[in-house]
CSV table of C-alpha atoms in Angstrom, one decimal:
chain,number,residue,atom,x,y,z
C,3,UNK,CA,-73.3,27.4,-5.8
C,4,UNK,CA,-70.3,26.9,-3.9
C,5,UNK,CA,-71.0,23.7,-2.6
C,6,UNK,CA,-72.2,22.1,-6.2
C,7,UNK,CA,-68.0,23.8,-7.4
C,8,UNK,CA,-67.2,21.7,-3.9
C,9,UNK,CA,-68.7,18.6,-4.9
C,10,UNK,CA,-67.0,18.6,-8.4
C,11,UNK,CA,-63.7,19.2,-7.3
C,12,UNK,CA,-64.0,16.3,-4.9
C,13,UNK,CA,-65.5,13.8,-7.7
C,14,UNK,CA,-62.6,14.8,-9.8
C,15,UNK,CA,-60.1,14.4,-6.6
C,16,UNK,CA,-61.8,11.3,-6.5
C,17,UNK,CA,-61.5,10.1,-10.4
C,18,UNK,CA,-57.7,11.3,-9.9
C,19,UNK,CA,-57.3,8.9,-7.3
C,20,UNK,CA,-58.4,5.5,-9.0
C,21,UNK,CA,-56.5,6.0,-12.2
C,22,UNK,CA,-53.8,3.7,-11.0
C,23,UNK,CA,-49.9,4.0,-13.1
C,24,UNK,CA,-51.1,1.9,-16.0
C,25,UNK,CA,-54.0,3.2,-16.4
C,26,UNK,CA,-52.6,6.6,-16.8
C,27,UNK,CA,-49.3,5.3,-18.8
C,28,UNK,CA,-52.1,4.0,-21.4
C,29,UNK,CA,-53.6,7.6,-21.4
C,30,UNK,CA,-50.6,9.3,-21.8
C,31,UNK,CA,-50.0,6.4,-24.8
C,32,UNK,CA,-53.0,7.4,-26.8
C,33,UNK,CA,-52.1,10.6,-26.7
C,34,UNK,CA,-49.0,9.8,-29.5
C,35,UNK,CA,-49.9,10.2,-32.9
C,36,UNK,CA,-46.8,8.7,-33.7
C,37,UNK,CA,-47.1,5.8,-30.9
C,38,UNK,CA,-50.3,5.0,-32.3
C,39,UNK,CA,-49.1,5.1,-36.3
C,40,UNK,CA,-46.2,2.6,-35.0
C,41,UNK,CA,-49.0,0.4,-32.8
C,42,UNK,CA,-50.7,0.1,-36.2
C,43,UNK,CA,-48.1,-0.5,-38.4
C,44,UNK,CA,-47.2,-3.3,-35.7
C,45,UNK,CA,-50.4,-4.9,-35.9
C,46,UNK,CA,-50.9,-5.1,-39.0
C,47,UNK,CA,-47.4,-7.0,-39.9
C,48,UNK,CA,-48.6,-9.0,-36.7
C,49,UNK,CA,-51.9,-9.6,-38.2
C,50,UNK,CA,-49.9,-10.5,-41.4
C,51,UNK,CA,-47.6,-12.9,-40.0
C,52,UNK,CA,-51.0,-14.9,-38.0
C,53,UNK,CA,-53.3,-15.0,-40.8
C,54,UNK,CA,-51.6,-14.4,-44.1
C,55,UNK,CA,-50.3,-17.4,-44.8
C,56,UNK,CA,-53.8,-19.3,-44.8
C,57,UNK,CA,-54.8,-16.7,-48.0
C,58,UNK,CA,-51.1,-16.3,-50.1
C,59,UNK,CA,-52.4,-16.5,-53.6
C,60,UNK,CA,-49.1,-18.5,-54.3
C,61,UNK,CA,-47.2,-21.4,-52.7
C,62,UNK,CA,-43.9,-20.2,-51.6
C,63,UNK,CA,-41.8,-22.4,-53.1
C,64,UNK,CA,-43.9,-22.4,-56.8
C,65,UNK,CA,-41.6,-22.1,-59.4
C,66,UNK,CA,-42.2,-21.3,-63.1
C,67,UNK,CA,-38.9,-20.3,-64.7
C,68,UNK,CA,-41.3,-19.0,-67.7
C,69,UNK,CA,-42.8,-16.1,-65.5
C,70,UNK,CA,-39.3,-15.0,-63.9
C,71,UNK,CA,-39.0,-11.5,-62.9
C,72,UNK,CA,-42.4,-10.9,-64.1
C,73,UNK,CA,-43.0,-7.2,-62.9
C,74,UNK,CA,-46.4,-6.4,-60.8
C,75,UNK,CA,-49.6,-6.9,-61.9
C,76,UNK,CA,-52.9,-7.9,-61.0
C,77,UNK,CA,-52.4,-12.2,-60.9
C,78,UNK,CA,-48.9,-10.7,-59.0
C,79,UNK,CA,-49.0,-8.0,-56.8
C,80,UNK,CA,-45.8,-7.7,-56.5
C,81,UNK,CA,-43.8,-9.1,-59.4
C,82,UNK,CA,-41.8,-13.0,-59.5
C,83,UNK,CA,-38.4,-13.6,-58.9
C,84,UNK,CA,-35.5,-15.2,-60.6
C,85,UNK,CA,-37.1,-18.7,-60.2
C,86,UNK,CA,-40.9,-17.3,-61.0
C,87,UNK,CA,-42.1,-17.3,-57.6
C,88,UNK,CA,-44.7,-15.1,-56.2
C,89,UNK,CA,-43.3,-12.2,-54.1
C,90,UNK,CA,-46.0,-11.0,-52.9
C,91,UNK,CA,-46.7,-14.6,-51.3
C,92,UNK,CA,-43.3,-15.4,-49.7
C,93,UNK,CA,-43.0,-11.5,-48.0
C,94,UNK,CA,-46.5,-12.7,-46.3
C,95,UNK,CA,-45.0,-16.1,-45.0
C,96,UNK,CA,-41.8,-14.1,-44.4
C,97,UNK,CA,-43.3,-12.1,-42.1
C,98,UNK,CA,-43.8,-14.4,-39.4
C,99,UNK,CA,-40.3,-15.4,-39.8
C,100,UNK,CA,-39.0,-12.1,-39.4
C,101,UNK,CA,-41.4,-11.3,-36.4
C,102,UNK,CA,-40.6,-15.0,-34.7
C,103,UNK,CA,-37.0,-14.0,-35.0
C,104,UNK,CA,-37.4,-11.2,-33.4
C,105,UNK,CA,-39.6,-11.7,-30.6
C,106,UNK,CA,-37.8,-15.3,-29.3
C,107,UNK,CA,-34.4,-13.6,-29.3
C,108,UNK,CA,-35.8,-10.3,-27.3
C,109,UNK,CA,-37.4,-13.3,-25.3
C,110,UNK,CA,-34.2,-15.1,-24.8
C,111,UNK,CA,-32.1,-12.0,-24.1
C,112,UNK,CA,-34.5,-9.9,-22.3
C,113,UNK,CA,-34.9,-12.9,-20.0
C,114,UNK,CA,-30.8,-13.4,-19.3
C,115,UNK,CA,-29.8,-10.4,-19.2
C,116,UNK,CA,-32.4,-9.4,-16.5
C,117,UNK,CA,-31.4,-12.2,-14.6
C,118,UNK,CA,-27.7,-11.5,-14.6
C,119,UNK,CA,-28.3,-7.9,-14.5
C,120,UNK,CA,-30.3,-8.0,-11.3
C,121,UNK,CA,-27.9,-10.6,-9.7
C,122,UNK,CA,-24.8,-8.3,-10.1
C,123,UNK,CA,-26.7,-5.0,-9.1
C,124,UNK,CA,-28.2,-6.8,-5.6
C,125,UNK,CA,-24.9,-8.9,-4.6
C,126,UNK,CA,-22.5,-6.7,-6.3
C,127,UNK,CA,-19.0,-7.0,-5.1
C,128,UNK,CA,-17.0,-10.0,-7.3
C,129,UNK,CA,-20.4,-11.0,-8.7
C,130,UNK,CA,-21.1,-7.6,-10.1
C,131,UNK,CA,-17.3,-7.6,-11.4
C,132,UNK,CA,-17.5,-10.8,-13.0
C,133,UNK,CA,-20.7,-10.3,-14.8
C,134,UNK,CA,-19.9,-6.4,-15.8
C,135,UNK,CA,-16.7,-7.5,-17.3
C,136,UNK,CA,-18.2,-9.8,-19.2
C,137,UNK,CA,-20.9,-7.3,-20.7
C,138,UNK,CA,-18.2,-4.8,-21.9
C,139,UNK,CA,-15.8,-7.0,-23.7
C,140,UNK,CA,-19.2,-8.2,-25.3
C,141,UNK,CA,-20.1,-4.5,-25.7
C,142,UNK,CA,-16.6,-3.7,-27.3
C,143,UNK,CA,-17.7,-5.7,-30.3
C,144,UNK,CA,-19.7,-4.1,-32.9
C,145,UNK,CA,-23.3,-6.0,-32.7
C,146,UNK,CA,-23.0,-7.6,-36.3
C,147,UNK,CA,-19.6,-8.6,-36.1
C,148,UNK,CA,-20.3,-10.5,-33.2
C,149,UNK,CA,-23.3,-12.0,-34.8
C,150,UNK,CA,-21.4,-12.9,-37.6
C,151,UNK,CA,-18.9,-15.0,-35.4
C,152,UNK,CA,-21.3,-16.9,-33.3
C,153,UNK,CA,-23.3,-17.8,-36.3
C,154,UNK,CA,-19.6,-18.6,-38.0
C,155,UNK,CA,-19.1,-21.2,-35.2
C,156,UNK,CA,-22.8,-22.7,-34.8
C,157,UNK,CA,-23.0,-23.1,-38.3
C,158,UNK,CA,-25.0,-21.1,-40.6
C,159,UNK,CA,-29.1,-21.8,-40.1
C,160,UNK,CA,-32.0,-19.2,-39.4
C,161,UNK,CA,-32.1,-21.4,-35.7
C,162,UNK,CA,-28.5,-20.5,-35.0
C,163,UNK,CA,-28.8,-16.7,-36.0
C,164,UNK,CA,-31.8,-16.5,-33.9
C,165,UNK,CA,-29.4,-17.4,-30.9
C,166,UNK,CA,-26.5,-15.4,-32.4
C,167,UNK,CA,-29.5,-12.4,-31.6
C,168,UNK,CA,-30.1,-13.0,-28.4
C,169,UNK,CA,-26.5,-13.6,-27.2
C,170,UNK,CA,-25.4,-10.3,-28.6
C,171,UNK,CA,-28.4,-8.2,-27.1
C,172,UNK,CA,-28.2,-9.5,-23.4
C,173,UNK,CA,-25.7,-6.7,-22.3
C,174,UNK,CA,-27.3,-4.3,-23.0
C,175,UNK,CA,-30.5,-5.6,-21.3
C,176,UNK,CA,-28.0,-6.5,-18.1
C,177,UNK,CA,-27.2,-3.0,-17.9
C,178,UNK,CA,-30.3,-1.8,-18.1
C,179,UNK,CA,-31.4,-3.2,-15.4
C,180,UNK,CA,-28.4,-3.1,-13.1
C,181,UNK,CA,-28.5,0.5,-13.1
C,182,UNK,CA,-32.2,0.0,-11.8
C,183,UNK,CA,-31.2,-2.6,-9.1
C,184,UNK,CA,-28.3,-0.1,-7.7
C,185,UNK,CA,-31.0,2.2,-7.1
C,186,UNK,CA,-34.0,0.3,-6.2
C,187,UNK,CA,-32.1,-1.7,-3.6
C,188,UNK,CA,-31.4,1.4,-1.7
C,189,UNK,CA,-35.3,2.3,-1.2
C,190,UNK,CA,-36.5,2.3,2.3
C,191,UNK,CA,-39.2,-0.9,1.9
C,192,UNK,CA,-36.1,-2.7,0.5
C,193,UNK,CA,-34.2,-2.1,3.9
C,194,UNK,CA,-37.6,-2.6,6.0
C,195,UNK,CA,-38.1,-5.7,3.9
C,196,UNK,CA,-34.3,-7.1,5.1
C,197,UNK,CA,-35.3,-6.1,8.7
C,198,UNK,CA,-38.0,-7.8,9.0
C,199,UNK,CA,-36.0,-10.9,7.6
C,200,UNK,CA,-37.4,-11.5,4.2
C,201,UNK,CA,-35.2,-13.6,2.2
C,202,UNK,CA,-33.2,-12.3,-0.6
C,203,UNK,CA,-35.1,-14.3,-2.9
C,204,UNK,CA,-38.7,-13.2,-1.6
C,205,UNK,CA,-37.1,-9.3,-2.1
C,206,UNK,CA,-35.9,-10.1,-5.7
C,207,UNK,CA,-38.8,-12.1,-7.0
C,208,UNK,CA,-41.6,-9.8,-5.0
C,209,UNK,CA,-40.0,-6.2,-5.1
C,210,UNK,CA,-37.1,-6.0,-7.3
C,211,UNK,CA,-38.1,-7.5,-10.2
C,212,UNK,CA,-41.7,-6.4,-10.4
C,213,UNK,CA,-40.1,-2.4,-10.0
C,214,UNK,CA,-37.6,-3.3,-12.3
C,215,UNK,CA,-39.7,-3.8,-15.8
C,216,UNK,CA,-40.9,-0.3,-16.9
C,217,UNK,CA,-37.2,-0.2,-18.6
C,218,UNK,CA,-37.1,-3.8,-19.5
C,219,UNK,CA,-40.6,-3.0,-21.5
C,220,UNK,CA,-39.2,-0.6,-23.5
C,221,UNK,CA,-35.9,-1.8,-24.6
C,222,UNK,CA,-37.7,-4.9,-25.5
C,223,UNK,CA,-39.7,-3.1,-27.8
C,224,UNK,CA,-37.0,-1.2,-29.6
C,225,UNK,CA,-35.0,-4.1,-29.3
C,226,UNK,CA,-37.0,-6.2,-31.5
C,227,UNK,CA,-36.9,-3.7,-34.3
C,228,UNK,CA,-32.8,-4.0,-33.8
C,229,UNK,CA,-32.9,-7.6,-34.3
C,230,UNK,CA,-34.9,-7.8,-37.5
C,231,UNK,CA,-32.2,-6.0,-39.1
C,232,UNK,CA,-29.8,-7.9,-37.4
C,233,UNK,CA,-31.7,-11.1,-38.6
C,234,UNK,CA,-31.9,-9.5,-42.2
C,235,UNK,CA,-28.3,-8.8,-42.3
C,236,UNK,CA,-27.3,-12.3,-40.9
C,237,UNK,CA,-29.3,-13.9,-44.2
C,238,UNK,CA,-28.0,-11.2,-46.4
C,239,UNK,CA,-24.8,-12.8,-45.8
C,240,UNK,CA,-25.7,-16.0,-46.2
C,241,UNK,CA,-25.6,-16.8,-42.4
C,242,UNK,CA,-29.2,-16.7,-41.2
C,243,UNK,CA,-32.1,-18.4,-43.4
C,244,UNK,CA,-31.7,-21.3,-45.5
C,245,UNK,CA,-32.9,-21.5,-49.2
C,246,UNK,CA,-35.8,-21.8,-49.9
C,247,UNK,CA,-37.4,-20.1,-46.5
C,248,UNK,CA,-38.5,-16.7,-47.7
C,249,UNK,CA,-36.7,-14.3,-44.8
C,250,UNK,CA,-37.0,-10.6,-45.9
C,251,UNK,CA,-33.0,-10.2,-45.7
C,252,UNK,CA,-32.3,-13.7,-47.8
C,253,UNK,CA,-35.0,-12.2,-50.4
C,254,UNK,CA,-33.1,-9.2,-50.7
C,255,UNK,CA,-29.2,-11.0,-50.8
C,256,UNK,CA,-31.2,-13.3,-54.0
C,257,UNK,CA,-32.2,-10.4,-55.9
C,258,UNK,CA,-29.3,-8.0,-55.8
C,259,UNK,CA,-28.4,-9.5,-59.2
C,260,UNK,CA,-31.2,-8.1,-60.8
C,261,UNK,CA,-31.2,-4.5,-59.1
C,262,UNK,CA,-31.6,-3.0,-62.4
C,263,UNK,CA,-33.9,-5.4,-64.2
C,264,UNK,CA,-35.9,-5.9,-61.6
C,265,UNK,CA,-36.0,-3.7,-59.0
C,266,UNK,CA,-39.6,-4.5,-57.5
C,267,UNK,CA,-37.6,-8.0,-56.4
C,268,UNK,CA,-35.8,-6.1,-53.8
C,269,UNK,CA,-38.0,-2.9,-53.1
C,270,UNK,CA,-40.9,-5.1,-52.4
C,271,UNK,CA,-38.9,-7.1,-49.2
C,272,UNK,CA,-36.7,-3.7,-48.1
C,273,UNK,CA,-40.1,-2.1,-47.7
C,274,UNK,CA,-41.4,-4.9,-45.3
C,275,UNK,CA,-37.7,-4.5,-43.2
C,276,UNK,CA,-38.4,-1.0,-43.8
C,277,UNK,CA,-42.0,-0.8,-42.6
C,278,UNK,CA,-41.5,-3.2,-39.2
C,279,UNK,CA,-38.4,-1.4,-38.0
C,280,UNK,CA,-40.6,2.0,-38.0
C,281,UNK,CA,-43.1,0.6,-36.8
C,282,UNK,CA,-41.3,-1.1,-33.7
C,283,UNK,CA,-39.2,2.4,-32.7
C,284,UNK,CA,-42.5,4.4,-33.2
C,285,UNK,CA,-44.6,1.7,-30.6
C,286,UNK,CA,-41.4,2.4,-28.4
C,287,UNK,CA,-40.9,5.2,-28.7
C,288,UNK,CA,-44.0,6.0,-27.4
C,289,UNK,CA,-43.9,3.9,-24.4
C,290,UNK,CA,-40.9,5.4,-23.3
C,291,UNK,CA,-43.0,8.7,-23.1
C,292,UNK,CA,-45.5,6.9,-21.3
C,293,UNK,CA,-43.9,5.0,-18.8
C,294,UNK,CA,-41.0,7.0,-18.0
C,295,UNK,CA,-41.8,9.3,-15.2
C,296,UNK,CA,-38.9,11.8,-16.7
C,297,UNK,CA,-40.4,12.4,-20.0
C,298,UNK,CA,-43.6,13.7,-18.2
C,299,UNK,CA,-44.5,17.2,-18.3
């Protein structure tokens, strides 16, 4: 009997033993109800953004100035505008607009910031001044404003506010992972690595980076909910999408005149913002959890 207990034990040692970190992040990942409600909610707007487009009932840009502000019903879902297009069709193609927005400007600033972050957290000295400088007098600006004036001098075009995104979201990605740097740098392989004479760029490229994207990962994530509002807001003023491109925040600036008339014009697209956001801070959310050897029990 005792040996059969034995022999268990060891297969489970054994199990232990080849669930590698991913593996047992994904585990820990499943095990959110909420990660998984924000996964889904993801997906589906993903899903929404690939394939909708091919099965909009409506063409975007169909006007019919006898069916304005028509409220929903069952030829539209989710009422007309102020020009008697389909709402319900230009949210779908809006989607991937919001979403490309998004994800190129995390892209963009995840990729910048990481570089700049790990240069002035390795070299440090006037490098690390220089570049950390630079991050807080960018930081000392609320997000939007600063938005607001690099669209203001690139000109106003959905284009120019996706780069207006990415600009204003690579300090906090430097940061990020400058903090990481400072202490990954100290580790004993990273010493044994400089003894043995590895290059500095063989250390960044094969050890600090790789150990240096659990953080990224996760403020990617939350960070492209951040900058579909930001994106929103930008076209709510007039500084992001271009008539007649249906972005959720330029749907929502064009129907603020009829609030009271028709409401479904803005609810409908405030929803979508609404929905995507939540979705994005639950998904991170619960990779934080899962990655983040603190918030283990």
């Amino acid at each position: 009997m005792t040996e059969i207990v034995s022999k268990q034990l060891q297969a489970i040692e054994q199990q232990e033993k080849v669930i590698g970190p991913w593996r047992e992040a994904w585990l820990s990942f499943k095990k959110s109800k909420s990660a998984l409600v924000g996964s889904a909610i993801v997906l589906f707007f993903v899903l929404i953004a690939i394939l909708g487009p091919f099965f909009a009932p409506q063409g975007i840009n169909d006007q019919n100035l006898s069916l304005r502000l028509q409220p929903p019903s069952a030829e539209f879902w989710f009422g007309t505008d102020e020009l008697g297009r389909d709402i319900f069709s230009r949210i779908i193609h809006g989607a991937r607009i919001s979403l490309t927005v998004g994800l190129a400007a995390v892209l963009i600033s995840a990729g910048a910031g990481s570089f700049l972050g790990i240069i002035a957290g390795y070299y440090g000295r006037w490098i690390d001044t220089i570049i950390s400088r630079i991050f807080d007098i960018m930081l000392a600006f609320p997000s939007i404003l600063l938005a607001i004036a690099v669209v203001s001098i690139l000109g106003p075009s959905l284009q120019n506010a996706l780069i207006a995104i990415a600009i204003i979201n690579i300090p906090s990605f430097g940061r990020l992972i400058r903090s990481r740097v400072l202490s990954i740098k100290e580790e004993e392989y990273i010493h044994a690595a400089r003894a043995i004479g590895m290059k500095n760029s063989r250390i960044l490229w094969k050890h600090i980076l790789p150990n240096s994207m659990t953080p990224v990962i996760v403020q990617g994530t939350l960070a492209i909910a951040t900058a579909i509002i930001e994106a929103a807001a930008l076209g709510f003023l007039g500084l992001g999408a271009e008539p007649p491109q249906p972005e959720w925040g330029k749907m929502l600036a064009d129907a603020r005149m009829f609030l009271l008339n028709a409401p479904w014009a803005m609810i409908f697209p405030g929803l979508s913002i609404m929905l995507t956001v939540i979705g994005f801070n639950l998904m991170g959310d619960g990779l934080r959890d899962a990655l983040d050897p603190k918030m283990k029990s």
